[in-house]
JSON list of C-alpha atoms in Angstrom, two decimals:
[
{"chain": "A", "resi": 1, "resn": "GLU", "atom": "CA", "xyz": [84.99, 112.83, 119.60]},
{"chain": "A", "resi": 2, "resn": "ASP", "atom": "CA", "xyz": [86.95, 113.44, 116.39]},
{"chain": "A", "resi": 3, "resn": "GLN", "atom": "CA", "xyz": [85.68, 111.55, 113.38]},
{"chain": "A", "resi": 4, "resn": "VAL", "atom": "CA", "xyz": [89.05, 111.71, 111.64]},
{"chain": "A", "resi": 5, "resn": "THR", "atom": "CA", "xyz": [92.33, 111.21, 113.51]},
{"chain": "A", "resi": 6, "resn": "GLN", "atom": "CA", "xyz": [95.67, 111.49, 111.80]},
{"chain": "A", "resi": 7, "resn": "SER", "atom": "CA", "xyz": [99.01, 110.27, 113.09]},
{"chain": "A", "resi": 8, "resn": "PRO", "atom": "CA", "xyz": [101.70, 111.18, 113.58]},
{"chain": "A", "resi": 9, "resn": "GLU", "atom": "CA", "xyz": [101.11, 114.93, 113.95]},
{"chain": "A", "resi": 10, "resn": "ALA", "atom": "CA", "xyz": [104.57, 115.59, 112.56]},
{"chain": "A", "resi": 11, "resn": "LEU", "atom": "CA", "xyz": [107.17, 113.43, 110.86]},
{"chain": "A", "resi": 12, "resn": "ARG", "atom": "CA", "xyz": [110.71, 114.22, 109.86]},
{"chain": "A", "resi": 13, "resn": "LEU", "atom": "CA", "xyz": [112.41, 111.88, 107.38]},
{"chain": "A", "resi": 14, "resn": "GLN", "atom": "CA", "xyz": [115.64, 111.79, 105.50]},
{"chain": "A", "resi": 15, "resn": "GLU", "atom": "CA", "xyz": [115.44, 111.96, 101.72]},
{"chain": "A", "resi": 16, "resn": "GLY", "atom": "CA", "xyz": [114.83, 108.43, 100.45]},
{"chain": "A", "resi": 17, "resn": "GLU", "atom": "CA", "xyz": [113.50, 107.14, 103.79]},
{"chain": "A", "resi": 18, "resn": "SER", "atom": "CA", "xyz": [110.08, 105.58, 103.15]},
{"chain": "A", "resi": 19, "resn": "SER", "atom": "CA", "xyz": [107.26, 105.78, 105.70]},
{"chain": "A", "resi": 20, "resn": "SER", "atom": "CA", "xyz": [103.49, 105.75, 106.15]},
{"chain": "A", "resi": 21, "resn": "LEU", "atom": "CA", "xyz": [100.96, 108.24, 107.46]},
{"chain": "A", "resi": 22, "resn": "ASN", "atom": "CA", "xyz": [97.83, 107.01, 109.18]},
{"chain": "A", "resi": 23, "resn": "CYS", "atom": "CA", "xyz": [94.24, 108.24, 109.07]},
{"chain": "A", "resi": 24, "resn": "SER", "atom": "CA", "xyz": [91.67, 106.50, 111.25]},
{"chain": "A", "resi": 25, "resn": "TYR", "atom": "CA", "xyz": [88.00, 107.34, 110.97]},
{"chain": "A", "resi": 26, "resn": "THR", "atom": "CA", "xyz": [84.82, 106.66, 112.91]},
{"chain": "A", "resi": 27, "resn": "VAL", "atom": "CA", "xyz": [81.96, 107.33, 110.54]},
{"chain": "A", "resi": 28, "resn": "SER", "atom": "CA", "xyz": [79.05, 105.03, 109.87]},
{"chain": "A", "resi": 29, "resn": "GLY", "atom": "CA", "xyz": [78.33, 105.73, 106.23]},
{"chain": "A", "resi": 30, "resn": "LEU", "atom": "CA", "xyz": [81.58, 106.43, 104.43]},
{"chain": "A", "resi": 31, "resn": "ARG", "atom": "CA", "xyz": [80.96, 107.82, 100.98]},
{"chain": "A", "resi": 32, "resn": "GLY", "atom": "CA", "xyz": [84.60, 108.55, 100.31]},
{"chain": "A", "resi": 33, "resn": "LEU", "atom": "CA", "xyz": [87.96, 109.08, 101.97]},
{"chain": "A", "resi": 34, "resn": "PHE", "atom": "CA", "xyz": [90.14, 111.82, 100.55]},
{"chain": "A", "resi": 35, "resn": "TRP", "atom": "CA", "xyz": [93.81, 112.64, 100.79]},
{"chain": "A", "resi": 36, "resn": "TYR", "atom": "CA", "xyz": [95.03, 116.17, 100.18]},
{"chain": "A", "resi": 37, "resn": "ARG", "atom": "CA", "xyz": [98.38, 117.89, 100.29]},
{"chain": "A", "resi": 38, "resn": "GLN", "atom": "CA", "xyz": [98.58, 121.42, 101.72]},
{"chain": "A", "resi": 39, "resn": "ASP", "atom": "CA", "xyz": [101.55, 123.73, 101.37]},
{"chain": "A", "resi": 40, "resn": "PRO", "atom": "CA", "xyz": [101.90, 126.72, 103.75]},
{"chain": "A", "resi": 41, "resn": "GLY", "atom": "CA", "xyz": [99.46, 129.52, 102.92]},
{"chain": "A", "resi": 42, "resn": "LYS", "atom": "CA", "xyz": [97.83, 127.51, 100.11]},
{"chain": "A", "resi": 43, "resn": "GLY", "atom": "CA", "xyz": [94.61, 125.60, 99.59]},
{"chain": "A", "resi": 44, "resn": "PRO", "atom": "CA", "xyz": [94.46, 121.81, 99.84]},
{"chain": "A", "resi": 45, "resn": "GLU", "atom": "CA", "xyz": [95.59, 120.05, 96.67]},
{"chain": "A", "resi": 46, "resn": "PHE", "atom": "CA", "xyz": [93.69, 116.87, 95.80]},
{"chain": "A", "resi": 47, "resn": "LEU", "atom": "CA", "xyz": [95.64, 113.63, 95.76]},
{"chain": "A", "resi": 48, "resn": "PHE", "atom": "CA", "xyz": [93.29, 110.62, 96.02]},
{"chain": "A", "resi": 49, "resn": "THR", "atom": "CA", "xyz": [89.75, 109.47, 96.71]},
{"chain": "A", "resi": 50, "resn": "LEU", "atom": "CA", "xyz": [89.13, 105.97, 98.05]},
{"chain": "A", "resi": 51, "resn": "TYR", "atom": "CA", "xyz": [85.65, 104.50, 98.25]},
{"chain": "A", "resi": 52, "resn": "SER", "atom": "CA", "xyz": [85.82, 100.94, 99.55]},
{"chain": "A", "resi": 53, "resn": "ALA", "atom": "CA", "xyz": [87.97, 98.75, 101.77]},
{"chain": "A", "resi": 54, "resn": "GLY", "atom": "CA", "xyz": [90.79, 97.14, 99.86]},
{"chain": "A", "resi": 55, "resn": "GLU", "atom": "CA", "xyz": [91.06, 99.93, 97.34]},
{"chain": "A", "resi": 56, "resn": "GLU", "atom": "CA", "xyz": [94.51, 101.33, 96.52]},
{"chain": "A", "resi": 57, "resn": "LYS", "atom": "CA", "xyz": [95.62, 104.30, 94.43]},
{"chain": "A", "resi": 58, "resn": "GLU", "atom": "CA", "xyz": [99.06, 105.47, 93.43]},
{"chain": "A", "resi": 59, "resn": "LYS", "atom": "CA", "xyz": [100.60, 108.68, 92.17]},
{"chain": "A", "resi": 60, "resn": "GLU", "atom": "CA", "xyz": [104.34, 109.01, 91.76]},
{"chain": "A", "resi": 61, "resn": "ARG", "atom": "CA", "xyz": [105.90, 108.28, 95.18]},
{"chain": "A", "resi": 62, "resn": "LEU", "atom": "CA", "xyz": [102.54, 108.16, 96.98]},
{"chain": "A", "resi": 63, "resn": "LYS", "atom": "CA", "xyz": [100.21, 105.22, 97.50]},
{"chain": "A", "resi": 64, "resn": "ALA", "atom": "CA", "xyz": [96.96, 105.37, 99.44]},
{"chain": "A", "resi": 65, "resn": "THR", "atom": "CA", "xyz": [95.18, 102.33, 100.87]},
{"chain": "A", "resi": 66, "resn": "LEU", "atom": "CA", "xyz": [91.86, 101.92, 102.68]},
{"chain": "A", "resi": 67, "resn": "THR", "atom": "CA", "xyz": [90.50, 99.48, 105.24]},
{"chain": "A", "resi": 68, "resn": "LYS", "atom": "CA", "xyz": [87.18, 99.59, 107.08]},
{"chain": "A", "resi": 69, "resn": "LYS", "atom": "CA", "xyz": [88.63, 101.72, 109.86]},
{"chain": "A", "resi": 70, "resn": "GLU", "atom": "CA", "xyz": [91.70, 103.48, 108.50]},
{"chain": "A", "resi": 71, "resn": "SER", "atom": "CA", "xyz": [93.67, 104.65, 105.54]},
{"chain": "A", "resi": 72, "resn": "PHE", "atom": "CA", "xyz": [97.40, 104.81, 104.99]},
{"chain": "A", "resi": 73, "resn": "LEU", "atom": "CA", "xyz": [99.38, 107.14, 102.80]},
{"chain": "A", "resi": 74, "resn": "HIS", "atom": "CA", "xyz": [102.64, 105.41, 101.95]},
{"chain": "A", "resi": 75, "resn": "ILE", "atom": "CA", "xyz": [105.51, 107.58, 100.79]},
{"chain": "A", "resi": 76, "resn": "THR", "atom": "CA", "xyz": [108.29, 105.74, 98.97]},
{"chain": "A", "resi": 77, "resn": "ALA", "atom": "CA", "xyz": [111.76, 107.26, 98.65]},
{"chain": "A", "resi": 78, "resn": "PRO", "atom": "CA", "xyz": [110.53, 110.78, 99.40]},
{"chain": "A", "resi": 79, "resn": "LYS", "atom": "CA", "xyz": [112.22, 113.92, 98.12]},
{"chain": "A", "resi": 80, "resn": "PRO", "atom": "CA", "xyz": [112.42, 117.35, 99.81]},
{"chain": "A", "resi": 81, "resn": "GLU", "atom": "CA", "xyz": [109.64, 118.60, 97.53]},
{"chain": "A", "resi": 82, "resn": "ASP", "atom": "CA", "xyz": [107.27, 116.12, 99.20]},
{"chain": "A", "resi": 83, "resn": "SER", "atom": "CA", "xyz": [107.48, 118.24, 102.35]},
{"chain": "A", "resi": 84, "resn": "ALA", "atom": "CA", "xyz": [103.96, 119.47, 103.15]},
{"chain": "A", "resi": 85, "resn": "THR", "atom": "CA", "xyz": [101.02, 118.86, 105.44]},
{"chain": "A", "resi": 86, "resn": "TYR", "atom": "CA", "xyz": [99.00, 115.84, 104.34]},
{"chain": "A", "resi": 87, "resn": "LEU", "atom": "CA", "xyz": [95.32, 116.01, 105.12]},
{"chain": "A", "resi": 88, "resn": "CYS", "atom": "CA", "xyz": [92.80, 113.20, 105.32]},
{"chain": "A", "resi": 89, "resn": "ALA", "atom": "CA", "xyz": [89.08, 113.87, 105.01]},
{"chain": "A", "resi": 90, "resn": "VAL", "atom": "CA", "xyz": [85.90, 111.80, 104.95]},
{"chain": "A", "resi": 91, "resn": "GLN", "atom": "CA", "xyz": [82.53, 112.34, 103.36]},
{"chain": "A", "resi": 92, "resn": "ASP", "atom": "CA", "xyz": [79.78, 110.84, 105.46]},
{"chain": "A", "resi": 93, "resn": "PRO", "atom": "CA", "xyz": [76.23, 111.73, 104.42]},
{"chain": "A", "resi": 94, "resn": "THR", "atom": "CA", "xyz": [74.81, 110.37, 107.68]},
{"chain": "A", "resi": 95, "resn": "GLN", "atom": "CA", "xyz": [76.50, 113.21, 109.54]},
{"chain": "A", "resi": 96, "resn": "ARG", "atom": "CA", "xyz": [74.55, 115.84, 107.68]},
{"chain": "A", "resi": 97, "resn": "SER", "atom": "CA", "xyz": [70.91, 116.29, 106.87]},
{"chain": "A", "resi": 98, "resn": "GLY", "atom": "CA", "xyz": [71.22, 114.29, 103.70]},
{"chain": "A", "resi": 99, "resn": "GLY", "atom": "CA", "xyz": [70.97, 117.11, 101.20]},
{"chain": "A", "resi": 100, "resn": "GLY", "atom": "CA", "xyz": [73.44, 115.48, 98.88]},
{"chain": "A", "resi": 101, "resn": "ALA", "atom": "CA", "xyz": [76.31, 117.94, 98.57]},
{"chain": "A", "resi": 102, "resn": "ASP", "atom": "CA", "xyz": [77.97, 116.71, 101.74]},
{"chain": "A", "resi": 103, "resn": "GLY", "atom": "CA", "xyz": [80.96, 118.57, 103.00]},
{"chain": "A", "resi": 104, "resn": "LEU", "atom": "CA", "xyz": [84.21, 116.93, 103.95]},
{"chain": "A", "resi": 105, "resn": "THR", "atom": "CA", "xyz": [85.30, 116.40, 107.56]},
{"chain": "A", "resi": 106, "resn": "PHE", "atom": "CA", "xyz": [89.05, 116.88, 107.82]},
{"chain": "A", "resi": 107, "resn": "GLY", "atom": "CA", "xyz": [91.64, 115.59, 110.23]},
{"chain": "A", "resi": 108, "resn": "LYS", "atom": "CA", "xyz": [94.29, 117.86, 111.69]},
{"chain": "A", "resi": 109, "resn": "GLY", "atom": "CA", "xyz": [96.91, 116.65, 109.23]},
{"chain": "A", "resi": 110, "resn": "THR", "atom": "CA", "xyz": [100.43, 115.25, 109.35]},
{"chain": "A", "resi": 111, "resn": "HIS", "atom": "CA", "xyz": [103.20, 117.80, 108.89]},
{"chain": "A", "resi": 112, "resn": "LEU", "atom": "CA", "xyz": [105.87, 116.00, 106.86]},
{"chain": "A", "resi": 113, "resn": "ILE", "atom": "CA", "xyz": [109.42, 117.30, 106.51]},
{"chain": "A", "resi": 114, "resn": "ILE", "atom": "CA", "xyz": [111.87, 115.59, 104.17]},
{"chain": "A", "resi": 115, "resn": "GLN", "atom": "CA", "xyz": [115.45, 116.55, 104.85]},
{"chain": "A", "resi": 116, "resn": "PRO", "atom": "CA", "xyz": [118.00, 116.42, 101.99]},
{"chain": "B", "resi": 1, "resn": "GLU", "atom": "CA", "xyz": [94.62, 122.81, 84.24]},
{"chain": "B", "resi": 2, "resn": "PRO", "atom": "CA", "xyz": [91.43, 124.59, 85.38]},
{"chain": "B", "resi": 3, "resn": "GLU", "atom": "CA", "xyz": [91.66, 126.44, 88.66]},
{"chain": "B", "resi": 4, "resn": "VAL", "atom": "CA", "xyz": [89.33, 127.80, 91.31]},
{"chain": "B", "resi": 5, "resn": "THR", "atom": "CA", "xyz": [90.11, 131.51, 91.60]},
{"chain": "B", "resi": 6, "resn": "GLN", "atom": "CA", "xyz": [89.55, 133.42, 94.83]},
{"chain": "B", "resi": 7, "resn": "THR", "atom": "CA", "xyz": [89.71, 137.15, 95.42]},
{"chain": "B", "resi": 8, "resn": "PRO", "atom": "CA", "xyz": [91.01, 138.99, 97.29]},
{"chain": "B", "resi": 9, "resn": "SER", "atom": "CA", "xyz": [93.97, 136.95, 98.49]},
{"chain": "B", "resi": 10, "resn": "HIS", "atom": "CA", "xyz": [94.09, 138.94, 101.71]},
{"chain": "B", "resi": 11, "resn": "GLN", "atom": "CA", "xyz": [91.48, 141.20, 103.29]},
{"chain": "B", "resi": 12, "resn": "VAL", "atom": "CA", "xyz": [91.75, 143.23, 106.46]},
{"chain": "B", "resi": 13, "resn": "THR", "atom": "CA", "xyz": [88.51, 144.54, 107.94]},
{"chain": "B", "resi": 14, "resn": "GLN", "atom": "CA", "xyz": [87.35, 146.18, 111.10]},
{"chain": "B", "resi": 15, "resn": "MET", "atom": "CA", "xyz": [85.18, 144.29, 113.55]},
{"chain": "B", "resi": 16, "resn": "GLY", "atom": "CA", "xyz": [81.50, 144.76, 112.74]},
{"chain": "B", "resi": 17, "resn": "GLN", "atom": "CA", "xyz": [82.07, 145.43, 109.04]},
{"chain": "B", "resi": 18, "resn": "GLU", "atom": "CA", "xyz": [80.61, 143.35, 106.25]},
{"chain": "B", "resi": 19, "resn": "VAL", "atom": "CA", "xyz": [82.94, 141.43, 103.93]},
{"chain": "B", "resi": 20, "resn": "ILE", "atom": "CA", "xyz": [82.33, 139.59, 100.70]},
{"chain": "B", "resi": 21, "resn": "LEU", "atom": "CA", "xyz": [84.71, 136.89, 99.60]},
{"chain": "B", "resi": 22, "resn": "ARG", "atom": "CA", "xyz": [84.60, 135.96, 95.95]},
{"chain": "B", "resi": 23, "resn": "CYS", "atom": "CA", "xyz": [85.25, 132.76, 94.04]},
{"chain": "B", "resi": 24, "resn": "VAL", "atom": "CA", "xyz": [85.17, 131.80, 90.39]},
{"chain": "B", "resi": 25, "resn": "PRO", "atom": "CA", "xyz": [84.63, 128.03, 90.29]},
{"chain": "B", "resi": 26, "resn": "ILE", "atom": "CA", "xyz": [85.62, 125.68, 87.49]},
{"chain": "B", "resi": 27, "resn": "SER", "atom": "CA", "xyz": [82.95, 125.92, 84.82]},
{"chain": "B", "resi": 28, "resn": "ASN", "atom": "CA", "xyz": [81.85, 122.28, 84.70]},
{"chain": "B", "resi": 29, "resn": "HIS", "atom": "CA", "xyz": [81.58, 121.84, 88.46]},
{"chain": "B", "resi": 30, "resn": "LEU", "atom": "CA", "xyz": [78.13, 121.31, 89.92]},
{"chain": "B", "resi": 31, "resn": "TYR", "atom": "CA", "xyz": [78.78, 121.44, 93.66]},
{"chain": "B", "resi": 32, "resn": "PHE", "atom": "CA", "xyz": [80.35, 124.39, 95.43]},
{"chain": "B", "resi": 33, "resn": "TYR", "atom": "CA", "xyz": [81.63, 124.75, 98.96]},
{"chain": "B", "resi": 34, "resn": "TRP", "atom": "CA", "xyz": [83.10, 127.16, 101.42]},
{"chain": "B", "resi": 35, "resn": "TYR", "atom": "CA", "xyz": [85.53, 126.00, 104.09]},
{"chain": "B", "resi": 36, "resn": "ARG", "atom": "CA", "xyz": [87.58, 127.89, 106.62]},
{"chain": "B", "resi": 37, "resn": "GLN", "atom": "CA", "xyz": [90.85, 127.21, 108.39]},
{"chain": "B", "resi": 38, "resn": "ILE", "atom": "CA", "xyz": [91.77, 129.13, 111.50]},
{"chain": "B", "resi": 39, "resn": "LEU", "atom": "CA", "xyz": [95.54, 129.47, 111.82]},
{"chain": "B", "resi": 40, "resn": "GLY", "atom": "CA", "xyz": [97.06, 126.22, 113.05]},
{"chain": "B", "resi": 41, "resn": "GLN", "atom": "CA", "xyz": [93.73, 124.39, 113.08]},
{"chain": "B", "resi": 42, "resn": "LYS", "atom": "CA", "xyz": [91.98, 121.97, 110.77]},
{"chain": "B", "resi": 43, "resn": "VAL", "atom": "CA", "xyz": [89.99, 122.78, 107.68]},
{"chain": "B", "resi": 44, "resn": "GLU", "atom": "CA", "xyz": [86.29, 123.12, 108.60]},
{"chain": "B", "resi": 45, "resn": "PHE", "atom": "CA", "xyz": [83.24, 122.80, 106.38]},
{"chain": "B", "resi": 46, "resn": "LEU", "atom": "CA", "xyz": [80.94, 125.83, 106.28]},
{"chain": "B", "resi": 47, "resn": "VAL", "atom": "CA", "xyz": [78.38, 125.34, 103.53]},
{"chain": "B", "resi": 48, "resn": "SER", "atom": "CA", "xyz": [77.64, 123.51, 100.30]},
{"chain": "B", "resi": 49, "resn": "PHE", "atom": "CA", "xyz": [75.67, 124.86, 97.35]},
{"chain": "B", "resi": 50, "resn": "TYR", "atom": "CA", "xyz": [74.01, 122.88, 94.61]},
{"chain": "B", "resi": 51, "resn": "ASN", "atom": "CA", "xyz": [71.43, 123.74, 91.99]},
{"chain": "B", "resi": 52, "resn": "ASN", "atom": "CA", "xyz": [71.44, 127.39, 93.08]},
{"chain": "B", "resi": 53, "resn": "GLU", "atom": "CA", "xyz": [70.60, 126.75, 96.70]},
{"chain": "B", "resi": 54, "resn": "ILE", "atom": "CA", "xyz": [72.24, 125.80, 99.96]},
{"chain": "B", "resi": 55, "resn": "SER", "atom": "CA", "xyz": [72.43, 122.04, 100.27]},
{"chain": "B", "resi": 56, "resn": "GLU", "atom": "CA", "xyz": [74.15, 121.61, 103.62]},
{"chain": "B", "resi": 57, "resn": "LYS", "atom": "CA", "xyz": [75.55, 123.90, 106.27]},
{"chain": "B", "resi": 58, "resn": "SER", "atom": "CA", "xyz": [77.54, 123.40, 109.45]},
{"chain": "B", "resi": 59, "resn": "GLU", "atom": "CA", "xyz": [76.89, 124.86, 112.87]},
{"chain": "B", "resi": 60, "resn": "ILE", "atom": "CA", "xyz": [79.52, 127.49, 112.11]},
{"chain": "B", "resi": 61, "resn": "PHE", "atom": "CA", "xyz": [77.40, 128.87, 109.26]},
{"chain": "B", "resi": 62, "resn": "ASP", "atom": "CA", "xyz": [75.01, 130.97, 111.33]},
{"chain": "B", "resi": 63, "resn": "ASP", "atom": "CA", "xyz": [72.84, 133.94, 110.37]},
{"chain": "B", "resi": 64, "resn": "GLN", "atom": "CA", "xyz": [75.91, 136.16, 109.94]},
{"chain": "B", "resi": 65, "resn": "PHE", "atom": "CA", "xyz": [76.91, 134.14, 106.87]},
{"chain": "B", "resi": 66, "resn": "SER", "atom": "CA", "xyz": [75.28, 133.95, 103.46]},
{"chain": "B", "resi": 67, "resn": "VAL", "atom": "CA", "xyz": [76.24, 132.60, 100.05]},
{"chain": "B", "resi": 68, "resn": "GLU", "atom": "CA", "xyz": [75.17, 133.53, 96.55]},
{"chain": "B", "resi": 69, "resn": "ARG", "atom": "CA", "xyz": [75.85, 132.56, 93.00]},
{"chain": "B", "resi": 70, "resn": "PRO", "atom": "CA", "xyz": [74.44, 135.72, 91.46]},
{"chain": "B", "resi": 71, "resn": "ASP", "atom": "CA", "xyz": [75.41, 135.35, 87.81]},
{"chain": "B", "resi": 72, "resn": "GLY", "atom": "CA", "xyz": [76.01, 131.65, 87.25]},
{"chain": "B", "resi": 73, "resn": "SER", "atom": "CA", "xyz": [79.76, 132.02, 87.51]},
{"chain": "B", "resi": 74, "resn": "ASN", "atom": "CA", "xyz": [80.84, 133.89, 90.63]},
{"chain": "B", "resi": 75, "resn": "PHE", "atom": "CA", "xyz": [80.21, 132.30, 94.02]},
{"chain": "B", "resi": 76, "resn": "THR", "atom": "CA", "xyz": [80.35, 134.57, 97.04]},
{"chain": "B", "resi": 77, "resn": "LEU", "atom": "CA", "xyz": [80.48, 134.25, 100.81]},
{"chain": "B", "resi": 78, "resn": "LYS", "atom": "CA", "xyz": [79.24, 137.24, 102.79]},
{"chain": "B", "resi": 79, "resn": "ILE", "atom": "CA", "xyz": [79.88, 137.80, 106.47]},
{"chain": "B", "resi": 80, "resn": "ARG", "atom": "CA", "xyz": [77.50, 140.48, 107.66]},
{"chain": "B", "resi": 81, "resn": "SER", "atom": "CA", "xyz": [79.14, 141.72, 110.84]},
{"chain": "B", "resi": 82, "resn": "THR", "atom": "CA", "xyz": [82.62, 140.36, 111.29]},
{"chain": "B", "resi": 83, "resn": "LYS", "atom": "CA", "xyz": [83.98, 139.28, 114.65]},
{"chain": "B", "resi": 84, "resn": "LEU", "atom": "CA", "xyz": [87.59, 138.81, 115.70]},
{"chain": "B", "resi": 85, "resn": "GLU", "atom": "CA", "xyz": [87.06, 135.04, 115.69]},
{"chain": "B", "resi": 86, "resn": "ASP", "atom": "CA", "xyz": [86.15, 135.15, 112.00]},
{"chain": "B", "resi": 87, "resn": "SER", "atom": "CA", "xyz": [89.82, 135.70, 111.22]},
{"chain": "B", "resi": 88, "resn": "ALA", "atom": "CA", "xyz": [90.86, 132.69, 109.15]},
{"chain": "B", "resi": 89, "resn": "MET", "atom": "CA", "xyz": [91.70, 131.43, 105.68]},
{"chain": "B", "resi": 90, "resn": "TYR", "atom": "CA", "xyz": [88.52, 130.90, 103.68]},
{"chain": "B", "resi": 91, "resn": "PHE", "atom": "CA", "xyz": [88.63, 128.36, 100.88]},
{"chain": "B", "resi": 92, "resn": "CYS", "atom": "CA", "xyz": [86.20, 127.93, 98.04]},
{"chain": "B", "resi": 93, "resn": "ALA", "atom": "CA", "xyz": [85.98, 124.44, 96.54]},
{"chain": "B", "resi": 94, "resn": "GLY", "atom": "CA", "xyz": [84.06, 122.73, 93.80]},
{"chain": "B", "resi": 95, "resn": "GLY", "atom": "CA", "xyz": [83.45, 119.35, 92.27]},
{"chain": "B", "resi": 96, "resn": "GLN", "atom": "CA", "xyz": [81.23, 117.21, 90.15]},
{"chain": "B", "resi": 97, "resn": "GLY", "atom": "CA", "xyz": [79.90, 115.08, 92.99]},
{"chain": "B", "resi": 98, "resn": "VAL", "atom": "CA", "xyz": [82.27, 112.18, 92.41]},
{"chain": "B", "resi": 99, "resn": "GLY", "atom": "CA", "xyz": [86.01, 112.11, 92.66]},
{"chain": "B", "resi": 100, "resn": "GLY", "atom": "CA", "xyz": [88.02, 114.87, 94.26]},
{"chain": "B", "resi": 101, "resn": "TYR", "atom": "CA", "xyz": [87.11, 118.45, 95.04]},
{"chain": "B", "resi": 102, "resn": "THR", "atom": "CA", "xyz": [89.28, 121.31, 93.79]},
{"chain": "B", "resi": 103, "resn": "PHE", "atom": "CA", "xyz": [90.14, 124.01, 96.28]},
{"chain": "B", "resi": 104, "resn": "GLY", "atom": "CA", "xyz": [91.10, 127.58, 95.58]},
{"chain": "B", "resi": 105, "resn": "SER", "atom": "CA", "xyz": [94.19, 129.18, 97.06]},
{"chain": "B", "resi": 106, "resn": "GLY", "atom": "CA", "xyz": [92.12, 130.95, 99.68]},
{"chain": "B", "resi": 107, "resn": "THR", "atom": "CA", "xyz": [91.38, 134.40, 101.08]},
{"chain": "B", "resi": 108, "resn": "ARG", "atom": "CA", "xyz": [93.11, 135.31, 104.30]},
{"chain": "B", "resi": 109, "resn": "LEU", "atom": "CA", "xyz": [90.62, 137.37, 106.34]},
{"chain": "B", "resi": 110, "resn": "THR", "atom": "CA", "xyz": [91.99, 139.40, 109.20]},
{"chain": "B", "resi": 111, "resn": "VAL", "atom": "CA", "xyz": [89.48, 141.11, 111.49]},
{"chain": "B", "resi": 112, "resn": "VAL", "atom": "CA", "xyz": [90.94, 143.89, 113.64]}
]
């Protein structure tokens, strides 16, 4: 069973058309939930870390929110340059042996296309 | 802005050969990671490294893999005897233990 599920898998929007991407997770000891942006052939680019339910963070046209079971990435009035794959990841120390430098578990991502 | 630098950007190797992927992390990072991403699939954790030793490793990180930080700056991933299924993008990442983790731009490994 996947620990991190992202939906939709792909989303095509018109420029200026706001929407939300979903990330649901099933981990027992969430240390942090991360959002990354990934462009083709590139490494993930850090956007946000959320630590507790109710927390929100914003950056330009993006806003991330967190509940006890899911996170949303809201995109307001997107532009074509926002086109990318958006990745959600969780850090759950209970899934590893507890050594401290816990790796991230990623979802499959949402491929977002913003059409001019 | 500081970057995580990975070399080479693309490496082609024959099955059974050893490869070493190299990373120069950001200088004030304490935690270092290797991830891989097979084409069209999700990013997968391989190993984490802290205080000059492996901290965590996934089931993917078997005896064919090893990591080193030989000189306090470079961070390497070695695959001893490559298989076709090792073909993937390999990402180095680092962080301070809180906040986000910075990823490099990756090495595309192609095993033929």
